[in-house]
Amino acid sequence: MGLAVGFLLSLCIVIAYYFLSYIGESTESVKTETQFAYTRVEGPLQPLPEITFINERWRDLGKALFNSTLLSADNTISCASCHLVDFGGDDGFPVSTGINSETGSRNSPSVLNAVFNVAQFWDGRSASLAEQVEGPVHNPLEMGTNWEQVIAKLNADDVFYNMFAEISSNGISKEAIVKAITTYEESLVSHGAPIDRYLLGDKTALTEQQVRGLNKFQQYGCVSCHQGVNIGGNLFQKIGRIDAVSELFTMDLGRYGVTGKEHDKYVFKVPSLRNVAETAPYFHNGKVSTLYEAIEIMGLVQLGRALSPEDIRDLEALLHSFSSPMEGN
Amino acid sequence: MDVQPWHNKGVNALRFWPEILVLVCFVVLGTHAVDAWREREVANRNYRLSEDFQYTVSELTIATLMVDYATTENYDKQAQLLLKAEDIWREMSRKEDLQDAWQSYNNNVAHFIQLASVLKTSRRFVSDSEREFDNHLNSFGAVGKPLIALLFTFETRLNDAIAQHVRDYIAQNETSLEEISDVGMQWSMLKLHIEFILNNTQEVSHLIRSINEQPLYAVLQQHTRLTGEQWHKASRHFYLVSTLLLLNVLAILACVFARQAIALKYSSRKAFAAAEAKSQFLANMSHEIRTPLNGIIGLADICLRTPLDKVQKGYMEKLLFSGKSLLTIINDILDFSKIESKKLDIVPVDFEVEALLSNIKTMSASQASEKGLELIFVIAPDVPRVLHGDNIRIGQVLLNLVGNAVKFTSEGHVVIRLEKVAGDAGEDCYRFSVEDTGIGLSAAQINKLFGRFTQADSSTTRKFGGTGLGLAISKLLVELMHGQINVESEPGKGSQFCFSLPLGPAMQTEVEEETDFPDPQLQGKSLLVLEDHPITMEVTSNMASQLGLEVTAVDTVKEAAQLSAKQHFDFALVDWHLPNQNGGLLLKKWEHTKVHPTNIIIFTAFDSDVFRNESGILDKYTIINKPILLHQLHDAFLDEVEDDEGLSIVAESRAVTSSSARVLLVEDNEINQMVAKEMLVNMHVEVDIAENGLQAIEKVNSNQYDLVLMDIQMPEMDGIQATTKLRETYSKDSLPIIALTANVMKDETEKYLQIGMNDHLGKPFERQALSLIVEKYA
């Protein structure tokens, strides 16, 4: 009957309208599904949380993207070029090398445990990993490309095309790429460091010297900034808060570049000390190459304390207990 | 009937405007509902996020302010809350109003955390130094202690003057204080920390106040309230649109139903019109057939009354019979179609049972007697004399069944019984049964017996004739009267057709005095019955007993003669036709011996004409025709008692003697003119003829008539017009007008009565019907 056909037609129009109304906005949320279980212990340092759930398909896609040079303009570098997850999550250079062999302005931070940082980049300009992904891709000194190019290149690649088609509701999109990389980065949690075993009750996990170092770490006030699950990474601090630092560190205005506030000059995100022994050279510009030196400088300019060589060695020993070999990544 | 289908395609689209309208509304409302739904979803999400954000921000504020006092793990908690708040912030949309407040809050908190954490380190450093000062009170400690005390004073008062005081104190005592370096502490570091405390403590307390007084809280509360309101508004809007959409769907359904109702009405009107056309066609057909048939039957009838030789008479009789058969068939078809189209109404009236049976007798007795069949009526004593029902239709069914029984029985008898039985609901039912000794029916034949156009066997059609509609009509009629009809039969042994009807008692209280039986006049008198047929003998004996007679029944002339010789009987009832013998023989014997019953009545199945050849019988004896009815018998006995002579003749003819009557016959068809005129002349009526309505009016105006017989369909002016015109001058009483019509549809005849006709006479009419009409009105 005519009316039935008309009604079905109208119903189709309305339903089509319903689905069309979703097309305007991104159908793929960048929000990942990863969940963590935190274990709380007494004291300022906290063990790394366990991953209770992670979408492995997105994680694997993210890992592939992380290692893919298609994300750079000239197909020369990948995320992994500057963030070697098996070597502390950074590249070991003072500053990283991008496309066309151009060098960046800051030391590449570790990608390991980055999910627990309160903000990303040295100046904290990205509040989350998802926001952060965009930075290196667009940075002309790093990957120097844009999403249209990246998406076009990925679409042309059969492997990536199929991988995306399988799990993403709208194929290859900026959101899907970000979600995948973020999920992979969330999986990069470096469990198994001696300090974590110690915090979780294994009192033999640290050497005597390391225990001494831990006591000094707390007593001298290092923990004021370096605490929590990431032993840092959860607040901003001005380099040379107590004592003036050398000109070496004052060329970069830090967070001032983001907020424009006078009191944010020379303020940087306190870096996580996890795997610090593996991530030399140190500080935002990578101008200090040994832990010994770095501890000494920190004692002076942040704690206002001239640390004795013994103190420094104890602390250095402790910092080594923050390292864990990345397994399975 | 004005039923116009829409043939024009151009109008087609316009015709569906209600559907198109509701569907367009559906699309508009549907998309609107989708929008409203999405709007509501977004508003709800915003509201929840805003609430979440507000809660997280207050938690974050508490955690931030606690940093200064609690253990260092609070930093991490604070950082995580900040992360959570940032997460929610990213999820939120429509947050322009919050942007500045959140930025300022965020900066304040970050700045506070930075200073507070270092301040904590500095305080720890200072308290470490204080311990050294305590240990060395004899030397530099004496200078250091007051410095620490001063610093505490500053921290509690937060006074610039005190800060200056501290700085002055340091400047004055620096040399002594530097001695602290001897115990491993560095004076320069201590000085830096003290300077940091002096510089920043005020700032920190200012930041705490600032964080406590952030505009974010108020703005956020406002934002939450606003998004909540927006959510409620969006919800209300969505519900409104949904309700409208629901109503719209109902409207669509209403459209569907309305369309169906229209289609149904249209098709039922079409069907009604078709039925109307069919019955109109039937009426016309029957009219067209009846008119010539009227001529055939009428002329045959007239012809039979002229001197004819034996062969001619035989032909004419067969012609008459054929005409009548044809008429029956036409009547059957008409009846059937009337019942089918529900145009046949059952009209219950009070009727006399015996009158009904008497009619049946009149119609079928001669046929039965011709075939030598005994036709017997048995009415149970408890059946009232008068019943309430449609006697015409009951008679039709009964006549049909009797006709069939006679037709299919070659020898034996046909018994018609009427008994009172109890119906299903306990009401009074009357069961009419017709039992014959005919060819009977097989079970398979019975199954399709009451179907249309079927006879028990198609071969019977050839043998016995008939339309096969009779039983179908009977069944429909009985069902119309809320009765049941059924048949029991065995091939070769005869059949019994029964129908029972719920009939009420007489509506009108009987004015006539009910004759009570037994009759005192006949009480105790003796009766000799000579009858060879056992059933007839029994029935007759029963009736006579009912009347009060003492009955002796015999079945041979010999026995009758012997008995009557031995014993005197007041009455004798003699069957004329007996096997091997003749009733006449006994009569002759009695005449001869002079010893005979006082009153002798002959009863016979034969027409009285039979006795014309028997000399003197007709003059000497009372003759009653079989089958006999109680009242007939009663009347016959009474006649005998009252008549001294003991002999009387039942007048056979009821010839009209109104010779003075003058009738105007209005009829255009010449044959019919002739037939009617001939019949009327036979009734000794003076007849004038008009050929159409105009002539009729002329004649009525110039002559005096006792009766006008008016045909309906005529050229120039038809019967209806003429009657209408005549009624302007003449009343119903002064000039009776009878419609002569082949149109026997009920609504037609009703119309004739309405326009002022006194009665109607269906064509073809028979002499008897015509004579009744003339007798009544002229």
PDB file of N, CA and C in Angstrom, chain B residues 198-274:
ATOM      1  N   LEU B 198      62.045  34.390  53.668  1.00  0.00           N
ATOM      2  CA  LEU B 198      61.651  35.791  53.828  1.00  0.00           C
ATOM      3  C   LEU B 198      60.954  36.306  52.570  1.00  0.00           C
ATOM      4  N   ASN B 199      61.464  35.907  51.452  1.00  0.00           N
ATOM      5  CA  ASN B 199      60.912  36.418  50.193  1.00  0.00           C
ATOM      6  C   ASN B 199      59.573  35.805  49.809  1.00  0.00           C
ATOM      7  N   ASN B 200      59.414  34.533  50.173  1.00  0.00           N
ATOM      8  CA  ASN B 200      58.269  33.823  49.583  1.00  0.00           C
ATOM      9  C   ASN B 200      57.135  33.449  50.524  1.00  0.00           C
ATOM     10  N   THR B 201      57.377  33.493  51.848  1.00  0.00           N
ATOM     11  CA  THR B 201      56.313  33.059  52.765  1.00  0.00           C
ATOM     12  C   THR B 201      55.057  33.904  52.581  1.00  0.00           C
ATOM     13  N   GLN B 202      55.313  35.215  52.447  1.00  0.00           N
ATOM     14  CA  GLN B 202      54.163  36.102  52.260  1.00  0.00           C
ATOM     15  C   GLN B 202      53.424  35.765  50.952  1.00  0.00           C
ATOM     16  N   GLU B 203      54.257  35.526  49.941  1.00  0.00           N
ATOM     17  CA  GLU B 203      53.688  35.187  48.626  1.00  0.00           C
ATOM     18  C   GLU B 203      52.807  33.929  48.733  1.00  0.00           C
ATOM     19  N   VAL B 204      53.345  32.929  49.467  1.00  0.00           N
ATOM     20  CA  VAL B 204      52.603  31.675  49.603  1.00  0.00           C
ATOM     21  C   VAL B 204      51.277  31.912  50.325  1.00  0.00           C
ATOM     22  N   SER B 205      51.329  32.682  51.409  1.00  0.00           N
ATOM     23  CA  SER B 205      50.078  32.888  52.145  1.00  0.00           C
ATOM     24  C   SER B 205      49.105  33.705  51.292  1.00  0.00           C
ATOM     25  N   HIS B 206      49.704  34.579  50.483  1.00  0.00           N
ATOM     26  CA  HIS B 206      48.846  35.332  49.560  1.00  0.00           C
ATOM     27  C   HIS B 206      48.194  34.385  48.536  1.00  0.00           C
ATOM     28  N   LEU B 207      49.022  33.421  48.064  1.00  0.00           N
ATOM     29  CA  LEU B 207      48.499  32.463  47.091  1.00  0.00           C
ATOM     30  C   LEU B 207      47.403  31.586  47.703  1.00  0.00           C
ATOM     31  N   ILE B 208      47.608  31.213  48.986  1.00  0.00           N
ATOM     32  CA  ILE B 208      46.579  30.391  49.654  1.00  0.00           C
ATOM     33  C   ILE B 208      45.261  31.153  49.686  1.00  0.00           C
ATOM     34  N   ARG B 209      45.371  32.446  50.075  1.00  0.00           N
ATOM     35  CA  ARG B 209      44.156  33.261  50.117  1.00  0.00           C
ATOM     36  C   ARG B 209      43.538  33.333  48.709  1.00  0.00           C
ATOM     37  N   SER B 210      44.447  33.528  47.762  1.00  0.00           N
ATOM     38  CA  SER B 210      43.974  33.673  46.380  1.00  0.00           C
ATOM     39  C   SER B 210      43.271  32.399  45.891  1.00  0.00           C
ATOM     40  N   ILE B 211      43.892  31.237  46.227  1.00  0.00           N
ATOM     41  CA  ILE B 211      43.269  29.972  45.808  1.00  0.00           C
ATOM     42  C   ILE B 211      41.913  29.813  46.478  1.00  0.00           C
ATOM     43  N   ASN B 212      41.856  30.203  47.749  1.00  0.00           N
ATOM     44  CA  ASN B 212      40.589  30.103  48.475  1.00  0.00           C
ATOM     45  C   ASN B 212      39.510  31.000  47.901  1.00  0.00           C
ATOM     46  N   GLU B 213      39.968  32.093  47.279  1.00  0.00           N
ATOM     47  CA  GLU B 213      38.975  33.066  46.816  1.00  0.00           C
ATOM     48  C   GLU B 213      38.865  33.071  45.288  1.00  0.00           C
ATOM     49  N   GLN B 214      39.256  31.984  44.675  1.00  0.00           N
ATOM     50  CA  GLN B 214      39.199  31.935  43.216  1.00  0.00           C
ATOM     51  C   GLN B 214      37.784  32.184  42.684  1.00  0.00           C
ATOM     52  N   PRO B 215      37.678  32.982  41.637  1.00  0.00           N
ATOM     53  CA  PRO B 215      36.337  33.176  41.036  1.00  0.00           C
ATOM     54  C   PRO B 215      35.826  31.894  40.387  1.00  0.00           C
ATOM     55  N   LEU B 216      36.750  30.935  40.187  1.00  0.00           N
ATOM     56  CA  LEU B 216      36.364  29.698  39.503  1.00  0.00           C
ATOM     57  C   LEU B 216      35.165  29.022  40.176  1.00  0.00           C
ATOM     58  N   TYR B 217      35.173  29.007  41.526  1.00  0.00           N
ATOM     59  CA  TYR B 217      34.114  28.274  42.239  1.00  0.00           C
ATOM     60  C   TYR B 217      32.739  28.824  41.897  1.00  0.00           C
ATOM     61  N   ALA B 218      32.647  30.165  42.012  1.00  0.00           N
ATOM     62  CA  ALA B 218      31.340  30.783  41.738  1.00  0.00           C
ATOM     63  C   ALA B 218      30.946  30.573  40.276  1.00  0.00           C
ATOM     64  N   VAL B 219      31.934  30.789  39.385  1.00  0.00           N
ATOM     65  CA  VAL B 219      31.656  30.660  37.950  1.00  0.00           C
ATOM     66  C   VAL B 219      31.234  29.238  37.621  1.00  0.00           C
ATOM     67  N   LEU B 220      31.931  28.296  38.273  1.00  0.00           N
ATOM     68  CA  LEU B 220      31.656  26.884  38.008  1.00  0.00           C
ATOM     69  C   LEU B 220      30.258  26.502  38.507  1.00  0.00           C
ATOM     70  N   GLN B 221      29.920  27.036  39.692  1.00  0.00           N
ATOM     71  CA  GLN B 221      28.594  26.758  40.242  1.00  0.00           C
ATOM     72  C   GLN B 221      27.519  27.287  39.293  1.00  0.00           C
ATOM     73  N   GLN B 222      27.779  28.506  38.825  1.00  0.00           N
ATOM     74  CA  GLN B 222      26.858  29.124  37.870  1.00  0.00           C
ATOM     75  C   GLN B 222      26.756  28.258  36.611  1.00  0.00           C
ATOM     76  N   HIS B 223      27.937  27.793  36.161  1.00  0.00           N
ATOM     77  CA  HIS B 223      27.993  26.981  34.944  1.00  0.00           C
ATOM     78  C   HIS B 223      27.194  25.676  35.132  1.00  0.00           C
ATOM     79  N   THR B 224      27.383  25.033  36.283  1.00  0.00           N
ATOM     80  CA  THR B 224      26.677  23.781  36.554  1.00  0.00           C
ATOM     81  C   THR B 224      25.173  24.019  36.574  1.00  0.00           C
ATOM     82  N   ARG B 225      24.782  25.104  37.251  1.00  0.00           N
ATOM     83  CA  ARG B 225      23.348  25.413  37.325  1.00  0.00           C
ATOM     84  C   ARG B 225      22.796  25.630  35.917  1.00  0.00           C
ATOM     85  N   LEU B 226      23.569  26.361  35.138  1.00  0.00           N
ATOM     86  CA  LEU B 226      23.134  26.707  33.778  1.00  0.00           C
ATOM     87  C   LEU B 226      23.004  25.453  32.902  1.00  0.00           C
ATOM     88  N   THR B 227      24.048  24.600  32.970  1.00  0.00           N
ATOM     89  CA  THR B 227      23.988  23.382  32.146  1.00  0.00           C
ATOM     90  C   THR B 227      22.852  22.486  32.625  1.00  0.00           C
ATOM     91  N   GLY B 228      22.616  22.482  33.950  1.00  0.00           N
ATOM     92  CA  GLY B 228      21.490  21.711  34.488  1.00  0.00           C
ATOM     93  C   GLY B 228      20.187  22.214  33.901  1.00  0.00           C
ATOM     94  N   GLU B 229      20.054  23.536  33.886  1.00  0.00           N
ATOM     95  CA  GLU B 229      18.828  24.120  33.330  1.00  0.00           C
ATOM     96  C   GLU B 229      18.698  23.779  31.859  1.00  0.00           C
ATOM     97  N   GLN B 230      19.838  23.866  31.167  1.00  0.00           N
ATOM     98  CA  GLN B 230      19.813  23.565  29.730  1.00  0.00           C
ATOM     99  C   GLN B 230      19.394  22.117  29.501  1.00  0.00           C
ATOM    100  N   TRP B 231      19.884  21.261  30.370  1.00  0.00           N
ATOM    101  CA  TRP B 231      19.541  19.846  30.249  1.00  0.00           C
ATOM    102  C   TRP B 231      18.030  19.650  30.435  1.00  0.00           C
ATOM    103  N   HIS B 232      17.494  20.278  31.490  1.00  0.00           N
ATOM    104  CA  HIS B 232      16.053  20.145  31.745  1.00  0.00           C
ATOM    105  C   HIS B 232      15.247  20.705  30.584  1.00  0.00           C
ATOM    106  N   LYS B 233      15.743  21.831  30.065  1.00  0.00           N
ATOM    107  CA  LYS B 233      15.036  22.463  28.953  1.00  0.00           C
ATOM    108  C   LYS B 233      15.068  21.542  27.724  1.00  0.00           C
ATOM    109  N   ALA B 234      16.262  20.999  27.467  1.00  0.00           N
ATOM    110  CA  ALA B 234      16.404  20.104  26.313  1.00  0.00           C
ATOM    111  C   ALA B 234      15.531  18.868  26.495  1.00  0.00           C
ATOM    112  N   SER B 235      15.452  18.383  27.741  1.00  0.00           N
ATOM    113  CA  SER B 235      14.625  17.209  28.025  1.00  0.00           C
ATOM    114  C   SER B 235      13.168  17.523  27.729  1.00  0.00           C
ATOM    115  N   ARG B 236      12.717  18.657  28.253  1.00  0.00           N
ATOM    116  CA  ARG B 236      11.310  19.041  28.043  1.00  0.00           C
ATOM    117  C   ARG B 236      11.015  19.145  26.555  1.00  0.00           C
ATOM    118  N   HIS B 237      11.956  19.779  25.854  1.00  0.00           N
ATOM    119  CA  HIS B 237      11.768  19.947  24.414  1.00  0.00           C
ATOM    120  C   HIS B 237      11.681  18.592  23.729  1.00  0.00           C
ATOM    121  N   PHE B 238      12.581  17.703  24.139  1.00  0.00           N
ATOM    122  CA  PHE B 238      12.589  16.363  23.529  1.00  0.00           C
ATOM    123  C   PHE B 238      11.277  15.638  23.801  1.00  0.00           C
ATOM    124  N   TYR B 239      10.793  15.718  25.056  1.00  0.00           N
ATOM    125  CA  TYR B 239       9.545  15.026  25.377  1.00  0.00           C
ATOM    126  C   TYR B 239       8.387  15.595  24.575  1.00  0.00           C
ATOM    127  N   LEU B 240       8.401  16.918  24.434  1.00  0.00           N
ATOM    128  CA  LEU B 240       7.330  17.561  23.664  1.00  0.00           C
ATOM    129  C   LEU B 240       7.329  17.050  22.223  1.00  0.00           C
ATOM    130  N   VAL B 241       8.536  17.073  21.628  1.00  0.00           N
ATOM    131  CA  VAL B 241       8.640  16.647  20.227  1.00  0.00           C
ATOM    132  C   VAL B 241       8.277  15.163  20.093  1.00  0.00           C
ATOM    133  N   SER B 242       8.711  14.363  21.083  1.00  0.00           N
ATOM    134  CA  SER B 242       8.395  12.929  21.038  1.00  0.00           C
ATOM    135  C   SER B 242       6.892  12.718  21.086  1.00  0.00           C
ATOM    136  N   THR B 243       6.232  13.465  21.978  1.00  0.00           N
ATOM    137  CA  THR B 243       4.778  13.333  22.090  1.00  0.00           C
ATOM    138  C   THR B 243       4.124  13.683  20.759  1.00  0.00           C
ATOM    139  N   LEU B 244       4.586  14.770  20.166  1.00  0.00           N
ATOM    140  CA  LEU B 244       4.027  15.174  18.873  1.00  0.00           C
ATOM    141  C   LEU B 244       4.259  14.088  17.834  1.00  0.00           C
ATOM    142  N   LEU B 245       5.454  13.509  17.890  1.00  0.00           N
ATOM    143  CA  LEU B 245       5.789  12.450  16.928  1.00  0.00           C
ATOM    144  C   LEU B 245       4.858  11.256  17.112  1.00  0.00           C
ATOM    145  N   LEU B 246       4.591  10.936  18.383  1.00  0.00           N
ATOM    146  CA  LEU B 246       3.693   9.827  18.703  1.00  0.00           C
ATOM    147  C   LEU B 246       2.298  10.125  18.153  1.00  0.00           C
ATOM    148  N   LEU B 247       1.855  11.345  18.387  1.00  0.00           N
ATOM    149  CA  LEU B 247       0.537  11.753  17.869  1.00  0.00           C
ATOM    150  C   LEU B 247       0.522  11.628  16.352  1.00  0.00           C
ATOM    151  N   ASN B 248       1.652  12.001  15.759  1.00  0.00           N
ATOM    152  CA  ASN B 248       1.756  11.921  14.308  1.00  0.00           C
ATOM    153  C   ASN B 248       1.616  10.482  13.827  1.00  0.00           C
ATOM    154  N   VAL B 249       2.271   9.575  14.550  1.00  0.00           N
ATOM    155  CA  VAL B 249       2.163   8.149  14.182  1.00  0.00           C
ATOM    156  C   VAL B 249       0.707   7.701  14.307  1.00  0.00           C
ATOM    157  N   LEU B 250       0.050   8.164  15.382  1.00  0.00           N
ATOM    158  CA  LEU B 250      -1.369   7.844  15.549  1.00  0.00           C
ATOM    159  C   LEU B 250      -2.171   8.378  14.370  1.00  0.00           C
ATOM    160  N   ALA B 251      -1.794   9.582  13.937  1.00  0.00           N
ATOM    161  CA  ALA B 251      -2.494  10.182  12.799  1.00  0.00           C
ATOM    162  C   ALA B 251      -2.313   9.313  11.559  1.00  0.00           C
ATOM    163  N   ILE B 252      -1.104   8.768  11.411  1.00  0.00           N
ATOM    164  CA  ILE B 252      -0.853   7.891  10.261  1.00  0.00           C
ATOM    165  C   ILE B 252      -1.762   6.671  10.339  1.00  0.00           C
ATOM    166  N   LEU B 253      -1.837   6.109  11.558  1.00  0.00           N
ATOM    167  CA  LEU B 253      -2.709   4.952  11.747  1.00  0.00           C
ATOM    168  C   LEU B 253      -4.155   5.330  11.446  1.00  0.00           C
ATOM    169  N   ALA B 254      -4.543   6.506  11.929  1.00  0.00           N
ATOM    170  CA  ALA B 254      -5.913   6.971  11.684  1.00  0.00           C
ATOM    171  C   ALA B 254      -6.160   7.057  10.182  1.00  0.00           C
ATOM    172  N   CYS B 255      -5.156   7.532   9.470  1.00  0.00           N
ATOM    173  CA  CYS B 255      -5.257   7.641   8.014  1.00  0.00           C
ATOM    174  C   CYS B 255      -5.506   6.257   7.407  1.00  0.00           C
ATOM    175  N   VAL B 256      -4.725   5.297   7.896  1.00  0.00           N
ATOM    176  CA  VAL B 256      -4.861   3.938   7.361  1.00  0.00           C
ATOM    177  C   VAL B 256      -6.282   3.436   7.584  1.00  0.00           C
ATOM    178  N   PHE B 257      -6.749   3.617   8.834  1.00  0.00           N
ATOM    179  CA  PHE B 257      -8.079   3.108   9.158  1.00  0.00           C
ATOM    180  C   PHE B 257      -9.153   3.844   8.363  1.00  0.00           C
ATOM    181  N   ALA B 258      -8.973   5.152   8.243  1.00  0.00           N
ATOM    182  CA  ALA B 258      -9.964   5.935   7.519  1.00  0.00           C
ATOM    183  C   ALA B 258     -10.039   5.468   6.069  1.00  0.00           C
ATOM    184  N   ARG B 259      -8.839   5.250   5.490  1.00  0.00           N
ATOM    185  CA  ARG B 259      -8.806   4.785   4.096  1.00  0.00           C
ATOM    186  C   ARG B 259      -9.521   3.456   3.952  1.00  0.00           C
ATOM    187  N   GLN B 260      -9.264   2.584   4.925  1.00  0.00           N
ATOM    188  CA  GLN B 260      -9.877   1.257   4.842  1.00  0.00           C
ATOM    189  C   GLN B 260     -11.381   1.363   4.981  1.00  0.00           C
ATOM    190  N   ALA B 261     -11.794   2.225   5.926  1.00  0.00           N
ATOM    191  CA  ALA B 261     -13.230   2.390   6.137  1.00  0.00           C
ATOM    192  C   ALA B 261     -13.885   2.901   4.855  1.00  0.00           C
ATOM    193  N   ILE B 262     -13.199   3.869   4.199  1.00  0.00           N
ATOM    194  CA  ILE B 262     -13.749   4.426   2.962  1.00  0.00           C
ATOM    195  C   ILE B 262     -13.843   3.339   1.892  1.00  0.00           C
ATOM    196  N   ALA B 263     -12.759   2.557   1.793  1.00  0.00           N
ATOM    197  CA  ALA B 263     -12.729   1.499   0.776  1.00  0.00           C
ATOM    198  C   ALA B 263     -13.841   0.490   1.028  1.00  0.00           C
ATOM    199  N   LEU B 264     -14.023   0.190   2.323  1.00  0.00           N
ATOM    200  CA  LEU B 264     -15.041  -0.780   2.705  1.00  0.00           C
ATOM    201  C   LEU B 264     -16.431  -0.255   2.350  1.00  0.00           C
ATOM    202  N   LYS B 265     -16.636   1.018   2.670  1.00  0.00           N
ATOM    203  CA  LYS B 265     -17.919   1.640   2.400  1.00  0.00           C
ATOM    204  C   LYS B 265     -18.176   1.621   0.883  1.00  0.00           C
ATOM    205  N   TYR B 266     -17.114   1.964   0.169  1.00  0.00           N
ATOM    206  CA  TYR B 266     -17.223   2.034  -1.285  1.00  0.00           C
ATOM    207  C   TYR B 266     -17.610   0.670  -1.852  1.00  0.00           C
ATOM    208  N   SER B 267     -16.872  -0.376  -1.371  1.00  0.00           N
ATOM    209  CA  SER B 267     -17.133  -1.703  -1.943  1.00  0.00           C
ATOM    210  C   SER B 267     -18.494  -2.223  -1.496  1.00  0.00           C
ATOM    211  N   SER B 268     -18.893  -1.879  -0.262  1.00  0.00           N
ATOM    212  CA  SER B 268     -20.196  -2.369   0.193  1.00  0.00           C
ATOM    213  C   SER B 268     -21.301  -1.649  -0.580  1.00  0.00           C
ATOM    214  N   ARG B 269     -21.069  -0.375  -0.896  1.00  0.00           N
ATOM    215  CA  ARG B 269     -22.060   0.346  -1.690  1.00  0.00           C
ATOM    216  C   ARG B 269     -22.168  -0.275  -3.081  1.00  0.00           C
ATOM    217  N   LYS B 270     -20.988  -0.658  -3.595  1.00  0.00           N
ATOM    218  CA  LYS B 270     -20.968  -1.263  -4.923  1.00  0.00           C
ATOM    219  C   LYS B 270     -21.726  -2.599  -4.903  1.00  0.00           C
ATOM    220  N   ALA B 271     -21.427  -3.361  -3.825  1.00  0.00           N
ATOM    221  CA  ALA B 271     -22.078  -4.659  -3.701  1.00  0.00           C
ATOM    222  C   ALA B 271     -23.583  -4.469  -3.544  1.00  0.00           C
ATOM    223  N   PHE B 272     -23.949  -3.466  -2.762  1.00  0.00           N
ATOM    224  CA  PHE B 272     -25.358  -3.196  -2.531  1.00  0.00           C
ATOM    225  C   PHE B 272     -26.033  -2.813  -3.846  1.00  0.00           C
ATOM    226  N   ALA B 273     -25.333  -1.969  -4.592  1.00  0.00           N
ATOM    227  CA  ALA B 273     -25.889  -1.538  -5.874  1.00  0.00           C
ATOM    228  C   ALA B 273     -26.052  -2.734  -6.812  1.00  0.00           C
ATOM    229  N   ALA B 274     -25.047  -3.625  -6.756  1.00  0.00           N
ATOM    230  CA  ALA B 274     -25.104  -4.803  -7.622  1.00  0.00           C
ATOM    231  C   ALA B 274     -26.297  -5.676  -7.238  1.00  0.00           C
TER     232      ALA B 274
END
